[in-house]
């Protein structure tokens, strides 16, 4: 179905482009927000990505999968925005209100919030593979393709990122326990 | 910690943390579409000089020129906007996923409506979004009416409506400029504090040509968190066709 959609876009079908947007936009915005650390940058990066996709769809090799091609453009756009605004990619945005949650849910929510902030503290080279893996379910090979890296480098960065996150979360837990 | 659980935690944290960004989907689409229309027009202008009548683009231009303008706008809107989509509404503190359907109003706008609860009808020549099931006779009518005025400025309309609401409704909730759910003016009054007291809320939205769209909401106090909230979610999806075409 996606292949057919891309083919229609290649023939200038704007309706097909709108369908592609519906399919990809939500997760593109999530990935861009987690990578850049800002919803505003995410909106700009996603907009530029779709413009580029539309303009350069002729350059896409239809024998290859579309998703990694799309995300390669998106990650490049995210990097461009971060560089442009000298954004320090700290995921500082607060999560939605947790007012209606039970005590247990609130506890879990706080943990997720901490974890999201911790992901934002990772170095960019570790954060991007983590975001691609966990938000998009890309395999290590696909991440290597998107980021133009060796698969072993991706594996190593994911391993280090996960260990770092676990370490930070343990520290956070211990701090919580000490504070009573 | 168990590996799988840790993986799930990372995934959930990323989903929670990026919910706000994901909600921008519609706004990004509107900007994106507008940029693309501008680009296409620019290219078309250049194309006319460089390859007059000789390309596929020229055929497209001709097709556009020979289509009735109103119909062209509607067709364009149909092509650019999904006929159905799913949005998240927060009603009485609960998040709900709703499938909404694209509707075109007679007054020159589009809006997405949850057709499992509402329908668009024409009453006294005006577009009205009404619940499929109205309440009993002791309950004030519930509807959202959308009309366009071309002979008065948005400011004049807002002043008139504010005066009218202040005369009829003892409780004034809000008046003045707003950015949400639309850029314009709001006048919001209530007949009292009883559960079935009538509520009126007007949004006045500049139409970009010196006139305005008036969006009138009617419901009752107890329905503020229900119909009132749902109407506002619908208003958030309101787009003027002329403006879409000009963009």
XYZ file of C-alpha atoms in Angstrom:
427
model
C 0.000 0.000 0.000
C 2.814 2.370 0.959
C 4.633 1.558 -2.273
C 1.529 2.472 -4.237
C 1.222 5.708 -2.259
C 4.816 6.686 -3.062
C 4.238 5.882 -6.722
C 1.205 8.164 -6.781
C 3.184 10.971 -5.136
C 5.896 10.513 -7.761
C 3.203 11.167 -10.341
C 2.208 14.397 -8.601
C -0.874 13.128 -6.750
C -1.340 15.585 -3.883
C -4.087 13.501 -2.319
C -1.560 10.681 -1.916
C 0.807 13.112 -0.242
C -1.947 14.051 2.225
C -2.428 10.328 2.961
C 1.295 9.895 3.526
C 1.220 12.809 5.934
C -1.601 11.182 7.892
C 0.433 7.982 8.113
C 3.759 9.488 9.131
C 3.163 12.832 10.824
C 2.332 11.786 14.378
C 5.409 9.657 14.909
C 7.600 12.051 12.967
C 6.556 14.783 15.420
C 7.250 12.513 18.389
C 10.681 11.525 17.108
C 11.573 15.124 16.272
C 10.439 16.338 19.699
C 12.449 13.667 21.503
C 15.521 14.385 19.393
C 15.411 18.203 19.500
C 13.883 18.528 22.958
C 11.280 21.015 21.805
C 7.781 20.786 20.340
C 8.331 23.993 18.352
C 11.494 22.659 16.736
C 9.715 19.376 16.093
C 6.937 21.146 14.179
C 9.463 23.040 12.050
C 11.624 19.990 11.402
C 8.633 17.866 10.401
C 7.321 20.558 8.088
C 10.709 20.847 6.350
C 10.969 17.084 6.114
C 7.668 16.724 4.306
C 8.578 19.583 1.948
C 11.834 17.812 1.144
C 10.102 14.494 0.682
C 7.638 16.072 -1.743
C 10.321 17.944 -3.676
C 12.805 15.072 -3.834
C 10.559 12.055 -4.107
C 12.018 11.537 -7.593
C 15.385 10.798 -5.987
C 13.977 8.054 -3.794
C 14.896 4.554 -4.972
C 11.548 2.670 -5.019
C 13.290 -0.693 -4.694
C 14.316 0.286 -1.140
C 12.071 0.756 1.916
C 10.665 4.253 2.318
C 10.639 4.560 6.115
C 14.424 4.712 6.657
C 14.742 7.251 3.800
C 12.076 9.416 5.405
C 13.653 9.237 8.863
C 17.119 10.003 7.479
C 15.727 13.279 6.151
C 13.899 13.935 9.417
C 16.990 13.365 11.588
C 19.042 15.641 9.309
C 16.393 18.332 9.644
C 16.334 17.924 13.431
C 20.092 18.319 13.530
C 19.889 21.389 11.319
C 17.364 23.018 13.661
C 19.373 22.153 16.755
C 22.482 23.611 15.201
C 20.686 26.679 13.940
C 19.190 27.557 17.266
C 22.120 26.235 19.226
C 19.517 24.267 21.063
C 20.846 22.311 23.935
C 18.781 19.214 23.518
C 17.392 18.888 26.966
C 13.885 17.571 27.042
C 12.617 20.190 29.371
C 8.970 20.187 28.337
C 6.608 19.119 31.034
C 4.413 16.177 30.331
C 0.627 16.537 30.319
C -1.227 16.996 33.590
C -1.361 13.932 35.799
C -4.219 15.296 37.878
C -6.676 12.476 37.263
C -4.341 9.625 38.061
C -4.400 7.370 41.097
C -1.449 7.302 43.530
C 0.122 4.281 41.765
C -0.429 5.831 38.362
C 1.018 9.128 39.538
C 4.097 7.313 40.820
C 4.524 5.582 37.460
C 3.893 8.869 35.677
C 6.617 10.608 37.687
C 8.986 7.780 36.834
C 8.244 8.142 33.125
C 8.750 11.873 33.390
C 12.127 11.321 35.036
C 13.052 8.792 32.417
C 12.023 11.111 29.578
C 14.162 13.865 31.075
C 17.025 11.410 31.418
C 16.740 10.504 27.714
C 17.026 14.216 27.012
C 20.262 14.352 28.992
C 21.888 11.691 26.815
C 24.456 12.821 24.275
C 22.930 13.380 20.844
C 24.790 10.414 19.365
C 23.217 8.128 21.971
C 19.844 9.808 22.154
C 18.999 9.543 18.446
C 19.450 5.742 18.254
C 17.403 5.334 21.437
C 14.574 7.443 20.028
C 14.596 5.613 16.696
C 14.625 2.227 18.388
C 11.966 2.820 21.009
C 9.623 5.236 19.283
C 9.812 3.770 15.828
C 10.888 0.198 16.441
C 13.745 0.392 13.947
C 16.209 -2.483 13.986
C 19.901 -1.838 14.673
C 20.576 -2.334 10.956
C 17.943 0.204 9.956
C 19.278 2.720 12.481
C 22.760 2.204 11.057
C 21.365 2.859 7.580
C 19.511 6.019 8.671
C 22.482 7.454 10.543
C 25.048 6.181 8.077
C 26.907 4.277 10.772
C 28.357 0.825 11.224
C 25.876 -1.587 12.871
C 28.331 -2.332 15.668
C 28.629 1.364 16.418
C 24.838 1.560 16.731
C 24.757 -1.493 19.014
C 27.457 -0.006 21.199
C 25.717 3.387 21.414
C 22.409 1.767 22.304
C 24.080 -0.354 24.965
C 25.853 2.630 26.507
C 22.705 4.742 26.361
C 20.600 2.089 28.085
C 23.249 1.563 30.778
C 23.498 5.307 31.345
C 19.726 5.644 31.637
C 19.547 2.763 34.078
C 22.337 4.286 36.170
C 20.611 7.665 36.301
C 17.275 6.123 37.195
C 18.866 4.096 40.005
C 20.512 7.232 41.340
C 17.178 9.005 41.172
C 15.472 6.160 43.035
C 18.155 6.148 45.746
C 17.869 9.900 46.111
C 14.101 9.493 46.502
C 14.585 6.795 49.132
C 17.057 8.940 51.061
C 14.660 11.850 51.011
C 12.078 9.598 52.567
C 15.421 -4.707 36.250
C 13.981 -7.153 33.746
C 15.185 -6.253 30.203
C 11.762 -6.318 28.618
C 10.243 -4.200 31.357
C 13.030 -1.673 30.977
C 12.415 -1.533 27.215
C 8.717 -0.968 27.809
C 9.497 1.809 30.284
C 11.718 3.640 27.810
C 9.075 3.327 25.126
C 6.276 4.559 27.398
C 8.380 7.463 28.661
C 9.046 8.547 25.087
C 5.370 8.293 24.194
C 4.226 10.259 27.251
C 6.921 12.854 26.780
C 6.067 13.538 23.148
C 2.260 13.654 23.391
C 2.223 17.436 23.219
C 4.315 17.452 20.049
C 2.075 14.833 18.419
C -0.948 17.052 18.996
C 0.496 19.614 16.591
C -0.217 17.324 13.654
C -3.108 19.382 12.280
C -1.405 22.744 12.681
C 1.730 21.510 10.947
C -0.399 20.204 8.086
C -2.118 23.557 7.624
C 1.243 25.365 7.447
C 2.770 22.746 5.224
C -0.145 22.771 2.805
C -0.129 26.548 2.671
C 3.593 26.605 1.828
C 3.130 24.046 -0.896
C 0.258 25.941 -2.493
C 2.402 29.105 -2.533
C 5.318 27.202 -4.060
C 3.110 25.685 -6.711
C 1.690 29.070 -7.665
C 5.174 30.543 -7.899
C 6.272 27.711 -10.160
C 3.140 28.034 -12.232
C 3.806 31.749 -12.800
C 7.365 31.021 -13.900
C 6.164 28.097 -16.000
C 3.771 30.245 -17.981
C 6.625 32.403 -19.236
C 9.133 29.675 -19.811
C 7.096 26.942 -21.451
C 3.826 28.486 -22.572
C 1.136 25.906 -23.270
C 3.653 23.142 -23.673
C 3.745 21.117 -20.513
C 1.599 19.047 -18.238
C 1.689 21.953 -15.784
C -0.033 24.117 -18.381
C -2.789 21.541 -18.692
C -3.259 21.660 -14.931
C -3.430 25.464 -15.018
C -6.060 25.341 -17.755
C -8.082 22.774 -15.872
C -7.950 25.030 -12.823
C -8.967 28.120 -14.812
C -11.977 26.445 -16.417
C -13.320 25.049 -13.173
C -15.870 27.113 -11.291
C -13.871 28.912 -8.561
C -16.054 27.721 -5.695
C -15.989 24.150 -6.910
C -12.220 24.340 -7.422
C -11.774 25.454 -3.839
C -13.945 22.650 -2.503
C -12.174 20.068 -4.654
C -8.824 21.354 -3.452
C -9.974 21.161 0.147
C -11.178 17.599 -0.389
C -7.815 16.679 -1.816
C -5.805 18.298 0.950
C -7.816 17.382 3.986
C -8.560 13.851 5.105
C -12.270 13.094 4.778
C -12.083 11.327 8.158
C -9.552 11.452 10.957
C -9.203 10.576 14.621
C -8.735 13.327 17.200
C -8.295 13.211 20.973
C -10.801 15.178 23.031
C -10.698 15.647 26.782
C -14.283 15.623 28.005
C -14.985 15.916 31.726
C -11.421 14.965 32.521
C -11.426 11.845 30.376
C -9.470 11.578 27.143
C -11.565 10.212 24.277
C -10.537 9.252 20.782
C -13.125 10.385 18.252
C -13.452 9.784 14.563
C -14.478 13.041 12.915
C -15.681 13.709 9.369
C -14.892 16.637 7.093
C -17.951 18.808 6.423
C -18.238 21.859 4.178
C -20.506 24.623 5.422
C -22.522 26.840 3.074
C -20.967 29.967 4.561
C -17.547 29.098 3.102
C -15.674 27.033 5.635
C -14.782 23.481 6.524
C -15.100 21.812 9.884
C -14.682 18.299 11.247
C -17.748 16.855 12.978
C -18.183 13.773 15.147
C -21.085 12.382 13.154
C -21.900 9.770 15.782
C -23.149 12.701 17.900
C -23.833 15.691 15.640
C -24.983 16.592 12.146
C -24.733 19.697 10.007
C -28.081 21.105 8.881
C -29.346 24.340 7.402
C -31.774 26.361 9.519
C -33.112 29.772 8.446
C -30.443 29.823 5.753
C -27.642 29.293 8.287
C -25.442 26.287 8.947
C -26.174 24.623 12.255
C -24.372 21.765 13.936
C -26.953 20.033 16.103
C -26.840 16.970 18.335
C -28.481 13.882 16.829
C -30.586 13.716 19.996
C -31.846 16.976 21.498
C -33.020 16.932 25.124
C -36.595 17.382 26.347
C -38.738 20.505 26.167
C -37.490 21.790 29.556
C -33.915 21.957 28.299
C -32.648 24.867 26.186
C -31.781 23.908 22.599
C -28.212 22.871 21.870
C -26.539 23.893 18.634
C -23.603 25.678 17.021
C -24.457 28.051 14.195
C -21.861 29.428 11.787
C -22.478 32.392 9.517
C -20.441 34.976 7.694
C -21.033 38.739 7.687
C -19.389 40.859 5.029
C -20.783 44.304 5.803
C -19.256 44.856 9.238
C -15.770 44.559 10.697
C -14.992 41.846 13.275
C -14.534 44.564 15.901
C -17.978 46.045 15.180
C -19.592 42.617 15.302
C -17.843 41.807 18.594
C -19.026 45.088 20.169
C -22.623 44.502 19.013
C -22.693 40.953 20.303
C -21.112 41.937 23.606
C -23.805 44.565 24.131
C -26.539 42.084 23.234
C -25.209 39.375 25.542
C -24.701 41.798 28.441
C -28.307 42.953 28.093
C -29.784 39.458 28.076
C -27.480 37.407 30.282
C -26.709 38.356 33.890
C -23.604 36.204 34.150
C -20.722 37.208 31.885
C -18.013 34.565 31.780
C -15.602 36.046 29.265
C -15.275 38.756 26.627
C -12.328 39.984 24.588
C -9.636 38.624 22.313
C -8.683 34.946 22.265
C -6.124 32.765 20.504
C -7.794 29.480 21.362
C -9.705 27.680 19.889
C -9.580 30.382 17.172
C -7.906 33.747 16.698
C -10.655 36.284 17.248
C -13.064 37.526 19.899
C -15.193 35.680 22.417
C -18.379 36.730 24.197
C -19.572 34.151 26.713
C -22.600 34.606 28.955
C -24.959 32.520 31.073
C -28.594 33.064 32.103
C -27.864 31.916 35.672
C -26.310 29.171 37.778
C -29.057 26.544 37.583
C -28.198 23.340 35.741
C -30.590 24.134 32.882
C -29.846 27.840 32.529
C -29.047 28.853 28.986
C -25.464 29.457 27.911
C -24.411 31.471 24.873
C -20.913 31.714 23.522
C -19.927 33.635 20.402
C -16.617 33.524 18.585
C -16.020 36.278 16.051
C -13.297 35.356 13.575
C -11.957 37.876 11.002
C -12.565 36.549 7.480
C -9.506 38.330 6.082
C -11.643 40.548 3.836
C -12.918 43.050 6.363
C -15.836 40.869 7.454
C -16.167 38.082 9.981
C -17.412 34.630 10.733
C -19.750 34.407 13.702
C -19.717 31.096 15.503
C -22.615 30.956 17.932
C -22.793 28.178 20.509
C -25.937 27.481 22.516
C -26.227 24.968 25.310
C -27.032 24.925 29.054
C -24.939 25.168 32.209
C -24.721 21.447 32.894
C -23.689 20.755 29.290
C -20.682 23.103 29.496
C -18.208 20.267 30.004
C -19.971 18.096 27.422
C -21.453 19.879 24.408
C -19.569 23.084 25.281
C -16.205 21.333 25.257
C -17.085 19.339 22.130
C -18.130 22.488 20.281
C -14.798 24.083 21.150
C -12.940 21.038 19.819
C -14.924 21.415 16.593
C -14.150 25.143 16.424
C -10.467 24.256 16.674
C -10.877 22.412 13.361
C -12.651 25.344 11.685
C -10.943 26.663 8.506
C -12.155 29.288 6.036
C -12.180 28.084 2.447
C -11.259 31.505 0.995
C -8.271 31.702 3.257
C -7.224 28.157 2.395
C -7.378 29.091 -1.276
C -5.449 32.316 -0.771
C -2.764 30.625 1.252
